[in-house]
C-alpha positions as CSV (number, residue, x, y, z in Angstrom):
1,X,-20.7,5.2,39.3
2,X,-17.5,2.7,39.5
3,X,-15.8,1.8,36.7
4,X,-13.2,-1.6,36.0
5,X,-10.3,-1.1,33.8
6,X,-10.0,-4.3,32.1
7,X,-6.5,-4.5,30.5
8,X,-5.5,-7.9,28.8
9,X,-1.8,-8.6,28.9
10,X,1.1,-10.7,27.3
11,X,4.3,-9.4,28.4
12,X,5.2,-5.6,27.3
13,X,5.9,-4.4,30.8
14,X,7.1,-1.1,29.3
15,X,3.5,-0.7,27.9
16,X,2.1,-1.5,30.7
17,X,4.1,1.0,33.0
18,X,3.2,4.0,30.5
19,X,-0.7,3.2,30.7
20,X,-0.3,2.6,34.3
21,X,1.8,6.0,34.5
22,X,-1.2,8.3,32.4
23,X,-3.8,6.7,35.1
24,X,-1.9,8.3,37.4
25,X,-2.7,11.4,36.2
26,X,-6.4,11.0,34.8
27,X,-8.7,14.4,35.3
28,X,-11.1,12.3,38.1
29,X,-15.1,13.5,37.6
30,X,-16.1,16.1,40.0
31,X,-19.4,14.2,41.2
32,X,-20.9,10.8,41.1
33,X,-18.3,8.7,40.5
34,X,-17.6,6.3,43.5
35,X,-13.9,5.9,41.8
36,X,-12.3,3.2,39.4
37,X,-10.0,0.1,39.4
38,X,-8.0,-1.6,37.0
39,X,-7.7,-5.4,36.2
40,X,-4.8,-6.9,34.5
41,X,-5.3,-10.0,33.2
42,X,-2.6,-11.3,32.9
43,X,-1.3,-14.3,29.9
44,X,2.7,-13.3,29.9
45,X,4.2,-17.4,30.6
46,X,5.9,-16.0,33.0
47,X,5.2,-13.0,36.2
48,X,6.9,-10.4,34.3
49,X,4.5,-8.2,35.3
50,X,4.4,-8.8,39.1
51,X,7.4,-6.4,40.3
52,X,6.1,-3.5,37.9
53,X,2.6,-3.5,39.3
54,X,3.6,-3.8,42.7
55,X,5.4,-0.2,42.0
56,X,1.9,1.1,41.5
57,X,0.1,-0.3,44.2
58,X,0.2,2.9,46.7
59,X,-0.9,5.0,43.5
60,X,-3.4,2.8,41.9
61,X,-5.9,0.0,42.5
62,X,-4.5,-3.0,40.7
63,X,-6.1,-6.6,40.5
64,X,-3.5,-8.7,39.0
65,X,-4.9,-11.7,37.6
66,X,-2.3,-14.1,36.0
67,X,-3.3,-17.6,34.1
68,X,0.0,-17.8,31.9
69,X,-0.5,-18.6,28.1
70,X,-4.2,-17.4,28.8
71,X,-5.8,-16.1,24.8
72,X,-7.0,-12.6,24.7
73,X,-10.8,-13.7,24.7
74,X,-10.5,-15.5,28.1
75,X,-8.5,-13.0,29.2
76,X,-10.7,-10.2,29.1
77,X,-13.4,-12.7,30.5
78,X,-11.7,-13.6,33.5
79,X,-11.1,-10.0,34.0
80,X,-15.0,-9.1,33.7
81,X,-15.6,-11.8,36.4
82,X,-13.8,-10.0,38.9
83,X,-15.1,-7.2,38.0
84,X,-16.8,-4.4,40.8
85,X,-17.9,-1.4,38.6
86,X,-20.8,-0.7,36.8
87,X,-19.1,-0.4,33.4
88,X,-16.4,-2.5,32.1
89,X,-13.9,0.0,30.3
90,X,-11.5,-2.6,28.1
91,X,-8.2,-1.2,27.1
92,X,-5.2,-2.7,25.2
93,X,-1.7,-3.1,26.8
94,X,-0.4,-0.7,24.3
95,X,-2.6,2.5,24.6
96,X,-2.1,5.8,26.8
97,X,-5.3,7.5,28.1
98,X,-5.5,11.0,27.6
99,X,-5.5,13.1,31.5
100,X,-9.7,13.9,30.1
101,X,-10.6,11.0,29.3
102,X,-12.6,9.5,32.3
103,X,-14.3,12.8,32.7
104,X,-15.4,12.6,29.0
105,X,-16.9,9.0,29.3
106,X,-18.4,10.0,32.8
107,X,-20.2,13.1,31.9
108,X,-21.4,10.9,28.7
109,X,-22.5,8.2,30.6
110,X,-24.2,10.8,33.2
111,X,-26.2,12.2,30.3
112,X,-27.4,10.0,28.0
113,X,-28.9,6.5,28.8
114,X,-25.7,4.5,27.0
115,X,-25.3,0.5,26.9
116,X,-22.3,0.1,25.7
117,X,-18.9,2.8,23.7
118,X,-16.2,3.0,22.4
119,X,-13.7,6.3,21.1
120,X,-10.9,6.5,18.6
121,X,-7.4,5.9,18.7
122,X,-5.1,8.8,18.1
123,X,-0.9,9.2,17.6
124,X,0.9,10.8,20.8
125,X,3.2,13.2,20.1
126,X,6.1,11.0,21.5
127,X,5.5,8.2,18.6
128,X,8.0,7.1,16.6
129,X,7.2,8.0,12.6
130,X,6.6,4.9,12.0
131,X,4.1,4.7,14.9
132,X,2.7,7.9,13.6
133,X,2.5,6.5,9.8
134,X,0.5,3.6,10.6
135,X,-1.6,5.7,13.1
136,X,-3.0,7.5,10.0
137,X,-3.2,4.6,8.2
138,X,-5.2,3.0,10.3
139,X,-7.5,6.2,11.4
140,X,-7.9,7.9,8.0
141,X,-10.5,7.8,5.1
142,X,-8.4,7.7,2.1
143,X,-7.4,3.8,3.8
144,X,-10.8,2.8,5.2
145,X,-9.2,3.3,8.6
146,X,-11.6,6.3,8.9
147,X,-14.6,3.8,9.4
148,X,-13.2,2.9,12.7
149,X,-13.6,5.7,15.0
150,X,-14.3,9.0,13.4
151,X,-16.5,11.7,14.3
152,X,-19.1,10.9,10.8
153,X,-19.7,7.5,10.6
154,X,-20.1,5.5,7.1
155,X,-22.2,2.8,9.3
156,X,-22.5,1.8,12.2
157,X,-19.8,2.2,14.8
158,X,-18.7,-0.9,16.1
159,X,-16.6,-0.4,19.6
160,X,-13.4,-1.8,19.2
161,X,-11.1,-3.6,22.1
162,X,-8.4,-1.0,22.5
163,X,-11.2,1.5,24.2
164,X,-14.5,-0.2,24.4
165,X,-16.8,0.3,27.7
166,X,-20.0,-1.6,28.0
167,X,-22.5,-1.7,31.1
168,X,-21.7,-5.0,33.3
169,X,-25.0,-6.5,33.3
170,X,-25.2,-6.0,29.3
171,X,-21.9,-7.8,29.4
172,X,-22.6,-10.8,31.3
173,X,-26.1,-10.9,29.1
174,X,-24.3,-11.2,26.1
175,X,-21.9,-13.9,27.6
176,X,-19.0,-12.1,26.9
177,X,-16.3,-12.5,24.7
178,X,-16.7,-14.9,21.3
179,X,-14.0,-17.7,21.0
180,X,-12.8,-15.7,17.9
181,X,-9.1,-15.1,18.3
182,X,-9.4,-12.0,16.2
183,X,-12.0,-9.4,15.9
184,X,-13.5,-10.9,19.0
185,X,-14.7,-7.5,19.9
186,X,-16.1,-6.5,16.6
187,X,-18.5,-9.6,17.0
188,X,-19.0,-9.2,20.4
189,X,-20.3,-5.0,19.5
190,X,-22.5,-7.0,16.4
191,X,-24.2,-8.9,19.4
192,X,-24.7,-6.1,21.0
193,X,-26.0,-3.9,18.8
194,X,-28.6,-6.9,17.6
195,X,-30.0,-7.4,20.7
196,X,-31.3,-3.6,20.4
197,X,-29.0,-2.1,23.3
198,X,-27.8,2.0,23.1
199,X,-24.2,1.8,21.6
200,X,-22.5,5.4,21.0
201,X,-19.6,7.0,19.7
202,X,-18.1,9.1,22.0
203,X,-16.1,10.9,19.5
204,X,-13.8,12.8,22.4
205,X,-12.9,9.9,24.5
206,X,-10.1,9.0,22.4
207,X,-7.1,7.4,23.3
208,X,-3.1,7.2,22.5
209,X,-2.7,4.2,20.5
210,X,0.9,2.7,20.3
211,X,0.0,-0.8,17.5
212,X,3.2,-2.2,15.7
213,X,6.3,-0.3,15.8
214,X,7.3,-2.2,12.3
215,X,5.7,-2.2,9.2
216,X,6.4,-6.2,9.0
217,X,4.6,-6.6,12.5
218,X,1.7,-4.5,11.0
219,X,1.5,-6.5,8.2
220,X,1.2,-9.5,10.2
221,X,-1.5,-7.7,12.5
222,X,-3.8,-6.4,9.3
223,X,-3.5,-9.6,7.4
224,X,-5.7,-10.9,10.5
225,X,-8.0,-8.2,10.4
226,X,-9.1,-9.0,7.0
227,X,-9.1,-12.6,7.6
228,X,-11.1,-12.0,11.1
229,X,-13.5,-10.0,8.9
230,X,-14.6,-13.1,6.7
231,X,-15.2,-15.1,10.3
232,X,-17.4,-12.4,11.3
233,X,-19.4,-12.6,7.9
234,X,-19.8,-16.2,8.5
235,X,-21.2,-16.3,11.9
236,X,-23.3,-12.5,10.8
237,X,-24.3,-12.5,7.4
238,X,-25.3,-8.9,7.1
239,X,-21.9,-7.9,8.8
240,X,-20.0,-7.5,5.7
241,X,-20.0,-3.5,4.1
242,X,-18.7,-2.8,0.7
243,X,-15.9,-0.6,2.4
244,X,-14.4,-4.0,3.7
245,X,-13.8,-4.8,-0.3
246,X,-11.9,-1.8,-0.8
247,X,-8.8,-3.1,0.0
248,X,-9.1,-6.1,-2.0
249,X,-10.1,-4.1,-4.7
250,X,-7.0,-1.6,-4.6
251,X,-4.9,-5.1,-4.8
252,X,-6.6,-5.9,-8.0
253,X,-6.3,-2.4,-9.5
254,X,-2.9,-2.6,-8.8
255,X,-2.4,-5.6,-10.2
256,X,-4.3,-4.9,-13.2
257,X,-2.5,-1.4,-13.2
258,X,0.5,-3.6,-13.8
259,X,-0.8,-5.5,-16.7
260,X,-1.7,-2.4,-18.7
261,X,1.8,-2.1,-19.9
262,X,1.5,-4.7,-21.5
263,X,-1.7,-3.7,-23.4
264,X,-1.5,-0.2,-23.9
265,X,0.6,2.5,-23.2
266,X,-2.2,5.1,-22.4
267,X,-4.1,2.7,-20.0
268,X,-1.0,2.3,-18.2
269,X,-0.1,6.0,-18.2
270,X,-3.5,6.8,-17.0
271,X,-3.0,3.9,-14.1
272,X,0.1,5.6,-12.9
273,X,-1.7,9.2,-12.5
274,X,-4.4,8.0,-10.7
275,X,-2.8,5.6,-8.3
276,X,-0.1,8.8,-7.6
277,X,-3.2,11.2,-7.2
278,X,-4.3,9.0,-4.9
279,X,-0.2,8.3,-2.7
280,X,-0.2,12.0,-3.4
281,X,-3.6,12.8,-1.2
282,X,-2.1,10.5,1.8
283,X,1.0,12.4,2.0
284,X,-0.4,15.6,2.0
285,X,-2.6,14.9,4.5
286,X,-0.6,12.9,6.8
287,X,1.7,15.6,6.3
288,X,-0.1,18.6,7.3
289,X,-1.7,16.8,10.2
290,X,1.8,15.7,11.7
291,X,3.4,18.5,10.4
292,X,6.2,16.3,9.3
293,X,6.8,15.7,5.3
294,X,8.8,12.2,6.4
295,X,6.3,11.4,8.2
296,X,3.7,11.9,5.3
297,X,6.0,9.7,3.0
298,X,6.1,6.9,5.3
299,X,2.5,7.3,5.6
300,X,2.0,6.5,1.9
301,X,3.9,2.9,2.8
302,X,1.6,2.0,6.0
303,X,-0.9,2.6,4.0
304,X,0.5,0.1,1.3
305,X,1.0,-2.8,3.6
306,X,-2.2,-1.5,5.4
307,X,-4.2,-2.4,2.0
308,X,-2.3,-5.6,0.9
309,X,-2.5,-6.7,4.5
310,X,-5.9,-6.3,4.8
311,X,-6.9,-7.6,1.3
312,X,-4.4,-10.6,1.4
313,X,-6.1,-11.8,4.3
314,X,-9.6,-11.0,3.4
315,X,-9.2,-13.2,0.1
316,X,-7.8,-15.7,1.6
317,X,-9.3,-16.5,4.4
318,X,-12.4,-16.2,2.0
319,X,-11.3,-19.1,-0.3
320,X,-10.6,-21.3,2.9
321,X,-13.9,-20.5,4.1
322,X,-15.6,-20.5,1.1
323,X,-14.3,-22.3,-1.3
324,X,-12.1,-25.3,1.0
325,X,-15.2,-25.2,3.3
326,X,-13.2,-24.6,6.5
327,X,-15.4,-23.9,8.8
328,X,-13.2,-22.1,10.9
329,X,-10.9,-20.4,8.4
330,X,-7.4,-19.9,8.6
331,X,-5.3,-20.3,12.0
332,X,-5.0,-16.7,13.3
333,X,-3.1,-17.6,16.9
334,X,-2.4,-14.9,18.4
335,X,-0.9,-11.5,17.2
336,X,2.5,-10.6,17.8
């Protein structure tokens, strides 16, 4: 078996250098496996990339494709064109692969009759706290981010972009990536699935994943996720879960949490012990997992601006789908 590496790009070389760096080291499969390559494809405006990935070139085999300004849609299309192995494993610039994890997916692949994967994402050791905050945030159940990639599964697992594999052929049947210029790979797994192919959780193929560094640029990156969410409800009307109102409805709880005061006293009392319950349960358990109690306090803040951002967006984009009948909702562009 042969498997492509499909990594879109935009800049980041440091990124690219450390994911480049832990293929370097990957556990290789004892038997069948004719090897691997990796395709960057390439959208940076300008070849930033070029010198790095020439560094690699004795170590690795790189296919550089770069169309400056290319979205992250096209990007990961042109990639699957030039594409040689059997599976297409997409990656995002900003992940780190585990030395296991292509003998995980391989022996998977070997034994079960699989159509298309995906793994969760998981906080390296060498993350900032801040990386490591919004890590749990976006992997844990007290945020919803548990849904994602977990080893129990509310409903049904959805690969995601930053470690999705899917069988060539299924691919190229399925036309690819959507147009959508966020949660593209969601809709593209909803395909999938609908057209009755196998699509598993491979809950040990995880990878390192690096998202925002800031809790502004996380903000910015959530906000699209729940606006993204109401696009994919619009073109898949029984895509949208009750857990994807959860964050809406923490925004209104607060909200009405705030009003209390003004009615009553008790109600307002009894607002402020649940919602700390509830901060108090994310510490703790981002605490003990990091072993870190700053850690576990900046958690409780990710998962703030996880929840606004999120429900902001889902509302939103809701009314201007909904309500000002834009087809297309709001103007996601590109994440930064």
């Amino acid at each position: 078996m042969y498997y492509s590496f499909i990594i879109p790009a935009f800049n980041r070389p440091d990124e690219i250098r450390e994911l480049l760096e832990s293929f370097t080291v990957l556990q290789l499969p004892a038997s069948n496996m004719e090897g691997f390559e990796i395709i960057i494809a390439d959208g940076s405006p300008t070849p930033i990339l070029s010198p790095l990935l020439k560094e690699f070139e004795s170590k690795l085999i790189i296919h550089h494709l770069h169309r400056p300004r290319l979205p992250i849609s096209p990007s990961r299309n042109l990639g699957a064109e030039h594409a040689k192995g059997d599976y297409l494993i997409f990656l995002d610039s900003d992940v780190i692969l585990p030395q296991s994890y292509l003998s995980i997916v391989h022996q998977a692949l070997l034994h079960e009759t699989i159509d298309a994967f995906g793994g969760p994402d998981a906080a390296h050791k060498s993350f900032t706290m801040v990386q490591k905050a919004i890590s749990f945030a976006m992997t844990s159940y007290l945020t919803t981010g548990g849904i994602r990639g977990g080893k129990k599964q509310i409903h049904q697992f959805n690969p995601r972009g930053f470690n999705m594999g899917i069988r060539k052929d299924v691919f190229h049947k399925m036309k690819g990536f959507s147009s959508f210029s966020c949660g593209e790979d969601i809709e593209l797994s909803i395909r999938i699935i609908n057209e009755k192919f196998t699509v598993k959780l491979i809950a040990d193929a995880f990878v390192y994943h690096k998202r925002r560094t800031t809790f502004a640029s996380f903000f910015r990156q959530v906000f699209r996720f729940g606006a993204a969410r109401i696009n994919i409800f619009h073109r898949h009307r029984n895509e949208l879960k009750i857990t994807h109102f959860f964050p809406s409805a923490f925004m209104g709880f607060i909200v009405l949490g705030i009003f209390s005061a003004l009615i009553s006293t008790i109600l307002f009392n009894g607002f402020l012990i649940v919602i700390a319950c509830y901060f108090l349960a994310i510490f703790c358990s981002s605490a003990s997992k990091e072993k870190n109690l700053l850690v576990g306090f900046l958690s409780i803040v990710a998962s703030i601006f996880q929840l606004f951002g999120y429900g902001s967006g889902f509302i939103l984009n809701a009314v201007a789908v909904f309500m000002l009948g834009k087809k297309d909702g709001l103007a996601l562009g590109a994440s930064k």
